[in-house]
PDB file of C-alpha atoms in Angstrom:
ATOM      1  CA  UNK A   1       0.000   0.000   0.000  1.00  0.00           C
ATOM      2  CA  UNK A   2       2.849   2.377   0.862  1.00  0.00           C
ATOM      3  CA  UNK A   3       4.572   1.622  -2.461  1.00  0.00           C
ATOM      4  CA  UNK A   4       1.340   2.357  -4.315  1.00  0.00           C
ATOM      5  CA  UNK A   5       0.938   5.726  -2.587  1.00  0.00           C
ATOM      6  CA  UNK A   6       4.624   6.608  -2.950  1.00  0.00           C
ATOM      7  CA  UNK A   7       4.748   5.770  -6.659  1.00  0.00           C
ATOM      8  CA  UNK A   8       1.585   7.822  -7.239  1.00  0.00           C
ATOM      9  CA  UNK A   9       3.078  10.786  -5.383  1.00  0.00           C
ATOM     10  CA  UNK A  10       6.289  10.444  -7.376  1.00  0.00           C
ATOM     11  CA  UNK A  11       4.422  10.385 -10.690  1.00  0.00           C
ATOM     12  CA  UNK A  12       2.368  13.443  -9.726  1.00  0.00           C
ATOM     13  CA  UNK A  13       5.336  15.437  -8.403  1.00  0.00           C
ATOM     14  CA  UNK A  14       7.447  15.333 -11.573  1.00  0.00           C
ATOM     15  CA  UNK A  15       6.794  18.203 -13.957  1.00  0.00           C
ATOM     16  CA  UNK A  16       5.453  17.300 -17.381  1.00  0.00           C
ATOM     17  CA  UNK A  17       8.269  19.227 -19.083  1.00  0.00           C
ATOM     18  CA  UNK A  18      10.702  16.427 -18.134  1.00  0.00           C
ATOM     19  CA  UNK A  19       8.865  13.961 -20.324  1.00  0.00           C
ATOM     20  CA  UNK A  20      11.053  10.867 -19.953  1.00  0.00           C
ATOM     21  CA  UNK A  21      11.173  11.014 -16.153  1.00  0.00           C
ATOM     22  CA  UNK A  22       7.426  11.693 -15.978  1.00  0.00           C
ATOM     23  CA  UNK A  23       6.580   8.721 -18.201  1.00  0.00           C
ATOM     24  CA  UNK A  24       8.994   6.430 -16.336  1.00  0.00           C
ATOM     25  CA  UNK A  25       7.417   7.406 -13.010  1.00  0.00           C
ATOM     26  CA  UNK A  26       3.959   6.812 -14.484  1.00  0.00           C
ATOM     27  CA  UNK A  27       5.066   3.393 -15.786  1.00  0.00           C
ATOM     28  CA  UNK A  28       6.449   2.577 -12.325  1.00  0.00           C
ATOM     29  CA  UNK A  29       3.123   3.558 -10.750  1.00  0.00           C
ATOM     30  CA  UNK A  30       1.212   1.385 -13.224  1.00  0.00           C
ATOM     31  CA  UNK A  31       3.590  -1.509 -12.496  1.00  0.00           C
ATOM     32  CA  UNK A  32       3.081  -1.164  -8.733  1.00  0.00           C
ATOM     33  CA  UNK A  33      -0.695  -1.089  -9.207  1.00  0.00           C
ATOM     34  CA  UNK A  34      -0.399  -4.176 -11.403  1.00  0.00           C
ATOM     35  CA  UNK A  35       1.568  -5.952  -8.685  1.00  0.00           C
ATOM     36  CA  UNK A  36      -1.057  -5.002  -6.096  1.00  0.00           C
ATOM     37  CA  UNK A  37      -3.882  -6.326  -8.275  1.00  0.00           C
ATOM     38  CA  UNK A  38      -1.976  -9.434  -9.423  1.00  0.00           C
ATOM     39  CA  UNK A  39      -3.654 -11.691  -6.826  1.00  0.00           C
ATOM     40  CA  UNK A  40      -6.831 -11.314  -8.876  1.00  0.00           C
ATOM     41  CA  UNK A  41      -5.112 -13.555 -11.419  1.00  0.00           C
ATOM     42  CA  UNK A  42      -5.668 -16.510  -9.097  1.00  0.00           C
ATOM     43  CA  UNK A  43      -9.348 -16.308  -9.946  1.00  0.00           C
ATOM     44  CA  UNK A  44     -10.605 -18.185 -12.957  1.00  0.00           C
ATOM     45  CA  UNK A  45      -9.507 -16.811 -16.314  1.00  0.00           C
ATOM     46  CA  UNK A  46     -12.985 -16.525 -17.846  1.00  0.00           C
ATOM     47  CA  UNK A  47     -14.152 -14.399 -14.898  1.00  0.00           C
ATOM     48  CA  UNK A  48     -11.302 -11.940 -15.428  1.00  0.00           C
ATOM     49  CA  UNK A  49     -11.884 -11.844 -19.181  1.00  0.00           C
ATOM     50  CA  UNK A  50     -15.598 -11.233 -18.767  1.00  0.00           C
ATOM     51  CA  UNK A  51     -14.991  -8.582 -16.099  1.00  0.00           C
ATOM     52  CA  UNK A  52     -12.465  -6.862 -18.380  1.00  0.00           C
ATOM     53  CA  UNK A  53     -14.963  -6.791 -21.268  1.00  0.00           C
ATOM     54  CA  UNK A  54     -17.740  -5.507 -19.010  1.00  0.00           C
ATOM     55  CA  UNK A  55     -15.379  -2.864 -17.617  1.00  0.00           C
ATOM     56  CA  UNK A  56     -14.471  -1.787 -21.152  1.00  0.00           C
ATOM     57  CA  UNK A  57     -18.159  -1.465 -22.026  1.00  0.00           C
ATOM     58  CA  UNK A  58     -19.008   0.484 -18.885  1.00  0.00           C
ATOM     59  CA  UNK A  59     -16.014   2.799 -19.187  1.00  0.00           C
ATOM     60  CA  UNK A  60     -16.550   3.373 -22.909  1.00  0.00           C
ATOM     61  CA  UNK A  61     -20.233   4.125 -22.504  1.00  0.00           C
ATOM     62  CA  UNK A  62     -19.873   6.370 -19.470  1.00  0.00           C
ATOM     63  CA  UNK A  63     -16.883   8.236 -20.938  1.00  0.00           C
ATOM     64  CA  UNK A  64     -18.768   8.874 -24.179  1.00  0.00           C
ATOM     65  CA  UNK A  65     -21.735  10.087 -22.130  1.00  0.00           C
ATOM     66  CA  UNK A  66     -19.569  12.443 -20.061  1.00  0.00           C
ATOM     67  CA  UNK A  67     -17.727  13.839 -23.072  1.00  0.00           C
ATOM     68  CA  UNK A  68     -20.809  14.431 -25.203  1.00  0.00           C
ATOM     69  CA  UNK A  69     -23.040  15.758 -22.418  1.00  0.00           C
ATOM     70  CA  UNK A  70     -24.468  19.111 -23.539  1.00  0.00           C
ATOM     71  CA  UNK A  71     -24.030  20.687 -20.119  1.00  0.00           C
ATOM     72  CA  UNK A  72     -21.584  20.353 -17.261  1.00  0.00           C
ATOM     73  CA  UNK A  73     -24.131  18.640 -15.031  1.00  0.00           C
ATOM     74  CA  UNK A  74     -21.748  15.859 -13.965  1.00  0.00           C
ATOM     75  CA  UNK A  75     -19.424  18.473 -12.443  1.00  0.00           C
ATOM     76  CA  UNK A  76     -22.194  19.311  -9.983  1.00  0.00           C
ATOM     77  CA  UNK A  77     -22.061  15.816  -8.466  1.00  0.00           C
ATOM     78  CA  UNK A  78     -19.046  16.410  -6.208  1.00  0.00           C
ATOM     79  CA  UNK A  79     -21.119  16.739  -3.000  1.00  0.00           C
ATOM     80  CA  UNK A  80     -23.247  13.614  -3.508  1.00  0.00           C
ATOM     81  CA  UNK A  81     -20.141  11.692  -4.622  1.00  0.00           C
ATOM     82  CA  UNK A  82     -18.315  12.652  -1.437  1.00  0.00           C
ATOM     83  CA  UNK A  83     -21.283  11.530   0.664  1.00  0.00           C
ATOM     84  CA  UNK A  84     -21.555   8.268  -1.291  1.00  0.00           C
ATOM     85  CA  UNK A  85     -17.851   7.656  -0.808  1.00  0.00           C
ATOM     86  CA  UNK A  86     -18.320   8.157   2.928  1.00  0.00           C
ATOM     87  CA  UNK A  87     -21.158   5.615   2.983  1.00  0.00           C
ATOM     88  CA  UNK A  88     -19.129   3.017   1.061  1.00  0.00           C
ATOM     89  CA  UNK A  89     -16.068   3.697   3.247  1.00  0.00           C
ATOM     90  CA  UNK A  90     -18.006   3.260   6.507  1.00  0.00           C
ATOM     91  CA  UNK A  91     -19.724   0.139   5.123  1.00  0.00           C
ATOM     92  CA  UNK A  92     -16.303  -1.260   4.251  1.00  0.00           C
ATOM     93  CA  UNK A  93     -15.063  -0.714   7.801  1.00  0.00           C
ATOM     94  CA  UNK A  94     -18.254  -2.234   9.229  1.00  0.00           C
ATOM     95  CA  UNK A  95     -18.032  -5.259   6.918  1.00  0.00           C
ATOM     96  CA  UNK A  96     -14.532  -5.864   8.241  1.00  0.00           C
ATOM     97  CA  UNK A  97     -15.832  -6.347  11.787  1.00  0.00           C
ATOM     98  CA  UNK A  98     -19.139  -8.123  11.144  1.00  0.00           C
ATOM     99  CA  UNK A  99     -19.358 -11.713   9.919  1.00  0.00           C
ATOM    100  CA  UNK A 100     -20.555 -11.958   6.298  1.00  0.00           C
ATOM    101  CA  UNK A 101     -23.080 -14.628   7.300  1.00  0.00           C
ATOM    102  CA  UNK A 102     -25.067 -12.196   9.423  1.00  0.00           C
ATOM    103  CA  UNK A 103     -27.789 -10.048   7.883  1.00  0.00           C
ATOM    104  CA  UNK A 104     -26.018  -6.787   8.695  1.00  0.00           C
ATOM    105  CA  UNK A 105     -22.643  -8.085   7.517  1.00  0.00           C
ATOM    106  CA  UNK A 106     -24.096  -9.276   4.211  1.00  0.00           C
ATOM    107  CA  UNK A 107     -25.882  -5.951   3.745  1.00  0.00           C
ATOM    108  CA  UNK A 108     -22.689  -4.008   4.361  1.00  0.00           C
ATOM    109  CA  UNK A 109     -20.764  -6.250   1.972  1.00  0.00           C
ATOM    110  CA  UNK A 110     -23.416  -5.633  -0.681  1.00  0.00           C
ATOM    111  CA  UNK A 111     -23.139  -1.881  -0.131  1.00  0.00           C
ATOM    112  CA  UNK A 112     -19.364  -2.112  -0.568  1.00  0.00           C
ATOM    113  CA  UNK A 113     -19.554  -4.128  -3.799  1.00  0.00           C
ATOM    114  CA  UNK A 114     -22.695  -2.878  -5.555  1.00  0.00           C
ATOM    115  CA  UNK A 115     -22.672   0.612  -4.072  1.00  0.00           C
ATOM    116  CA  UNK A 116     -18.987   0.897  -4.906  1.00  0.00           C
ATOM    117  CA  UNK A 117     -19.691  -0.077  -8.519  1.00  0.00           C
ATOM    118  CA  UNK A 118     -22.359   2.616  -8.812  1.00  0.00           C
ATOM    119  CA  UNK A 119     -20.209   5.143  -6.949  1.00  0.00           C
ATOM    120  CA  UNK A 120     -17.083   4.664  -9.064  1.00  0.00           C
ATOM    121  CA  UNK A 121     -19.166   4.704 -12.238  1.00  0.00           C
ATOM    122  CA  UNK A 122     -20.467   8.106 -11.147  1.00  0.00           C
ATOM    123  CA  UNK A 123     -16.911   9.169 -10.262  1.00  0.00           C
ATOM    124  CA  UNK A 124     -15.903   8.197 -13.811  1.00  0.00           C
ATOM    125  CA  UNK A 125     -18.559  10.549 -15.214  1.00  0.00           C
ATOM    126  CA  UNK A 126     -17.416  13.343 -12.905  1.00  0.00           C
ATOM    127  CA  UNK A 127     -13.669  12.862 -13.459  1.00  0.00           C
ATOM    128  CA  UNK A 128     -14.004  12.587 -17.244  1.00  0.00           C
ATOM    129  CA  UNK A 129     -15.996  15.786 -17.483  1.00  0.00           C
ATOM    130  CA  UNK A 130     -13.601  17.499 -15.059  1.00  0.00           C
ATOM    131  CA  UNK A 131     -10.618  16.451 -17.191  1.00  0.00           C
ATOM    132  CA  UNK A 132     -12.233  17.720 -20.400  1.00  0.00           C
ATOM    133  CA  UNK A 133     -13.139  21.064 -18.816  1.00  0.00           C
ATOM    134  CA  UNK A 134      -9.650  21.438 -17.334  1.00  0.00           C
ATOM    135  CA  UNK A 135      -8.004  20.701 -20.679  1.00  0.00           C
ATOM    136  CA  UNK A 136     -10.285  23.113 -22.548  1.00  0.00           C
ATOM    137  CA  UNK A 137      -9.854  25.968 -20.082  1.00  0.00           C
ATOM    138  CA  UNK A 138      -6.120  25.616 -19.424  1.00  0.00           C
ATOM    139  CA  UNK A 139      -4.333  28.649 -20.883  1.00  0.00           C
ATOM    140  CA  UNK A 140      -1.586  28.004 -23.382  1.00  0.00           C
ATOM    141  CA  UNK A 141       1.740  29.746 -22.876  1.00  0.00           C
ATOM    142  CA  UNK A 142       1.237  31.677 -26.145  1.00  0.00           C
ATOM    143  CA  UNK A 143      -1.834  33.350 -24.622  1.00  0.00           C
ATOM    144  CA  UNK A 144       0.312  35.045 -21.985  1.00  0.00           C
ATOM    145  CA  UNK A 145       2.591  36.961 -24.361  1.00  0.00           C
ATOM    146  CA  UNK A 146       4.292  39.832 -22.618  1.00  0.00           C
ATOM    147  CA  UNK A 147       3.220  38.683 -19.182  1.00  0.00           C
ATOM    148  CA  UNK A 148       5.688  37.830 -16.431  1.00  0.00           C
ATOM    149  CA  UNK A 149       3.384  35.121 -15.150  1.00  0.00           C
ATOM    150  CA  UNK A 150       4.757  31.587 -15.343  1.00  0.00           C
ATOM    151  CA  UNK A 151       2.156  28.879 -15.777  1.00  0.00           C
ATOM    152  CA  UNK A 152       2.681  25.178 -15.803  1.00  0.00           C
ATOM    153  CA  UNK A 153       1.745  23.340 -18.951  1.00  0.00           C
ATOM    154  CA  UNK A 154      -1.260  21.053 -18.914  1.00  0.00           C
ATOM    155  CA  UNK A 155      -0.287  17.671 -17.475  1.00  0.00           C
ATOM    156  CA  UNK A 156      -2.447  14.915 -19.002  1.00  0.00           C
ATOM    157  CA  UNK A 157      -0.826  12.198 -16.866  1.00  0.00           C
ATOM    158  CA  UNK A 158      -1.766  13.884 -13.596  1.00  0.00           C
ATOM    159  CA  UNK A 159      -5.188  14.729 -14.979  1.00  0.00           C
ATOM    160  CA  UNK A 160      -6.003  11.113 -15.909  1.00  0.00           C
ATOM    161  CA  UNK A 161      -4.799   9.437 -12.682  1.00  0.00           C
ATOM    162  CA  UNK A 162      -8.240   9.661 -11.081  1.00  0.00           C
ATOM    163  CA  UNK A 163      -9.873   8.153 -14.176  1.00  0.00           C
ATOM    164  CA  UNK A 164      -7.325   5.325 -14.053  1.00  0.00           C
ATOM    165  CA  UNK A 165      -8.227   4.597 -10.425  1.00  0.00           C
ATOM    166  CA  UNK A 166     -11.957   4.742 -11.244  1.00  0.00           C
ATOM    167  CA  UNK A 167     -11.473   2.129 -13.976  1.00  0.00           C
ATOM    168  CA  UNK A 168      -9.496  -0.144 -11.633  1.00  0.00           C
ATOM    169  CA  UNK A 169     -12.168   0.168  -8.942  1.00  0.00           C
ATOM    170  CA  UNK A 170     -14.930  -0.659 -11.437  1.00  0.00           C
ATOM    171  CA  UNK A 171     -12.933  -3.687 -12.616  1.00  0.00           C
ATOM    172  CA  UNK A 172     -12.333  -4.897  -9.047  1.00  0.00           C
ATOM    173  CA  UNK A 173     -16.032  -4.603  -8.185  1.00  0.00           C
ATOM    174  CA  UNK A 174     -17.031  -6.523 -11.320  1.00  0.00           C
ATOM    175  CA  UNK A 175     -14.530  -9.272 -10.494  1.00  0.00           C
ATOM    176  CA  UNK A 176     -15.997  -9.487  -6.989  1.00  0.00           C
ATOM    177  CA  UNK A 177     -19.527  -9.697  -8.368  1.00  0.00           C
ATOM    178  CA  UNK A 178     -18.705 -12.271 -11.045  1.00  0.00           C
ATOM    179  CA  UNK A 179     -16.431 -14.283  -8.785  1.00  0.00           C
ATOM    180  CA  UNK A 180     -19.196 -14.434  -6.183  1.00  0.00           C
ATOM    181  CA  UNK A 181     -21.731 -15.441  -8.800  1.00  0.00           C
ATOM    182  CA  UNK A 182     -19.566 -18.310  -9.992  1.00  0.00           C
ATOM    183  CA  UNK A 183     -18.826 -19.391  -6.436  1.00  0.00           C
ATOM    184  CA  UNK A 184     -22.518 -19.523  -5.499  1.00  0.00           C
ATOM    185  CA  UNK A 185     -23.587 -21.854  -8.297  1.00  0.00           C
ATOM    186  CA  UNK A 186     -24.539 -25.371  -7.290  1.00  0.00           C
ATOM    187  CA  UNK A 187     -22.991 -28.288  -9.076  1.00  0.00           C
TER     188      UNK A 187
END
């Protein structure tokens, strides 16, 4: 967990002007995340393949919706998203202490999995629209001719990190759902 946070901080801290170092730090961060999520590979291959295809469909559809939305209505969801994240976070802590066989434990586990899928899908809408607006409104250095003001160039790697984490969270939730569905089937 510490390596994941440290590699993310390293990738975000490097300026985009030093392109090679920035891309190497981003590749390191992606590698660390891959190593953290590698235990998912112990699940059955068809479950991972199906979850990957479903994730691609969800992400493609929601991203297209966020990009082509006529208004910036998804940017207004920050308050409800924060509250939803708090609910899923508290349910995750509660599910850690309660047995999954109990009614309350099973309910909390369902909130974590299904509520998390809905929450991170909504975060994907919000983050995609936020990224597009940030990229469109970021001033280019040629617009500041004659000004002493120094502005950092737009950093697409830092801007997409939240979308990357949304996609990984959606994928993890789908693997949990599909892995649970396959484990509950009678033979």
